[in-house]
Short mmCIF file of C-alpha atoms in Angstrom, two decimals:
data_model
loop_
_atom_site.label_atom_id
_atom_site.label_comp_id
_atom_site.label_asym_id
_atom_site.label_seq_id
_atom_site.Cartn_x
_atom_site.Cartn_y
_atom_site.Cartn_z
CA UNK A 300 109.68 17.04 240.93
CA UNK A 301 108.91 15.31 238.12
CA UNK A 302 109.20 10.94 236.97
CA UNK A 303 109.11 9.36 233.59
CA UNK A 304 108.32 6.50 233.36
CA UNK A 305 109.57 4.92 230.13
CA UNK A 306 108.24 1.72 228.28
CA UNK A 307 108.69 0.61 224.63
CA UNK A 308 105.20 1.08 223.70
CA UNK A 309 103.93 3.53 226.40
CA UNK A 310 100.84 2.32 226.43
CA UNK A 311 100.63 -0.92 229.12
CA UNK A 312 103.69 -1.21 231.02
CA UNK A 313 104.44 2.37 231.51
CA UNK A 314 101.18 2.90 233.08
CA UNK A 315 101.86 -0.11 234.86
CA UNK A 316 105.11 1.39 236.10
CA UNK A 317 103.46 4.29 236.55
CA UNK A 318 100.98 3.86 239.16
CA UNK A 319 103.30 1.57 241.05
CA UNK A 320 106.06 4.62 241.14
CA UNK A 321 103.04 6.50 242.79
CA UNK A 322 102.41 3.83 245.28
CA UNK A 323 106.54 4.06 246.01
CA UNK A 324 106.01 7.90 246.28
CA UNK A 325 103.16 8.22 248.58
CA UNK A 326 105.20 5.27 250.60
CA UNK A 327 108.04 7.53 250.72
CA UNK A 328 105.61 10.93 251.33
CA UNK A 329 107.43 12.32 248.24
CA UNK A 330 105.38 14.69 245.80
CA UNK A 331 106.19 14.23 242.39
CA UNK A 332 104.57 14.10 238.91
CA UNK A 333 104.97 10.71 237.45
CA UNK A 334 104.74 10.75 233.29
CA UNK A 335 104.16 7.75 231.26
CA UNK A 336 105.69 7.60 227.81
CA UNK A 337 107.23 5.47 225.02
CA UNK A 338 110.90 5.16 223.86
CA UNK A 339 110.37 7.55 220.86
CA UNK A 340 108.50 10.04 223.31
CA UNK A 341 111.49 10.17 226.06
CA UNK A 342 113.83 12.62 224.97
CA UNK A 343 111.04 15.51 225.11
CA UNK A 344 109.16 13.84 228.36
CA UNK A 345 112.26 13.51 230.16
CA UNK A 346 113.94 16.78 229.29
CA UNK A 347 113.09 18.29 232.60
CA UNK A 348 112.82 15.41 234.51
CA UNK A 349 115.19 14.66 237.86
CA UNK A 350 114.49 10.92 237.50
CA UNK A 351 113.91 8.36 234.55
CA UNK A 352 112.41 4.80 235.41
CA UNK A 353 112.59 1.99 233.04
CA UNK A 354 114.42 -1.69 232.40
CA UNK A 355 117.55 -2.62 231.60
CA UNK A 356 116.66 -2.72 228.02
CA UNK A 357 115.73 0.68 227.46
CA UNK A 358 118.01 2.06 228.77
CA UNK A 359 120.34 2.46 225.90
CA UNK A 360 117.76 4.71 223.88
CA UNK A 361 117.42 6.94 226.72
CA UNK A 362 120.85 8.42 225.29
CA UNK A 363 121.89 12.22 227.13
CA UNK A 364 120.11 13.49 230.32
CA UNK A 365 120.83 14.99 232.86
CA UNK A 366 117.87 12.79 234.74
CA UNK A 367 118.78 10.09 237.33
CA UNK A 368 118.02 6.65 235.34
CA UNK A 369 116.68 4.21 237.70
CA UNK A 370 116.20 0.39 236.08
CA UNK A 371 113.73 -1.59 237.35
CA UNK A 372 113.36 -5.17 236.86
CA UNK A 373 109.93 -5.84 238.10
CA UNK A 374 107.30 -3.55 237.67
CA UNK A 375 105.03 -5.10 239.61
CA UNK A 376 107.29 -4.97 242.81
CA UNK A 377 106.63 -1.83 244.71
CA UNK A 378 109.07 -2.60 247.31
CA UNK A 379 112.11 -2.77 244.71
CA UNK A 380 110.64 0.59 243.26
CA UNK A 381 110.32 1.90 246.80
CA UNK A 382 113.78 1.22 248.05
CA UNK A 383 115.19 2.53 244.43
CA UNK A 384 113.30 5.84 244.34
CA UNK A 385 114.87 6.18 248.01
CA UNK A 386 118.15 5.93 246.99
CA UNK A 387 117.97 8.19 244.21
CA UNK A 388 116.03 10.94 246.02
CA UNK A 389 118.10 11.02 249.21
CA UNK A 390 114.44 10.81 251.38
#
């Protein structure tokens, strides 16, 4: 299975993102791959992902995919990332 995780940059946030959608994984005893990148980066990062994290903002330049696209609203929270990834991946 594999993640993006999508920022604007995809430097700072994403990786934020990133290792708190591993926390939510390993919470949930889900394997996955979790890839940072940046809006420009997404379409290619993303084209054989099941699931695309990222915030409301984004979201728009995600365009096409046949990924789930979760938005999170606080990247920090591993509990709201938790309970989202659960939904989406039926666990």
């Amino acid at each position: 299975m594999k993640i993006v995780v999508m920022c604007g940059v995809g430097v700072g946030t994403s990786a934020i993102l990133k290792v708190n959608a591993e926390r939510a994984l390993e919470r949930l005893d889900i394997e996955a791959s979790v890839v940072a990148t940046d809006a420009a980066g997404v379409h290619a990062a993303a084209a054989d992902a099941q699931v695309i994290l990222t915030s409301s903002e984004l979201v728009g330049v995600i365009g096409k995919t046949n990924a789930d696209v979760i938005v999170i609203n606080n990247y920090f929270d591993v509990d709201e990332l938790t309970s989202k990834l659960n939904v989406a991946l039926g666990s």
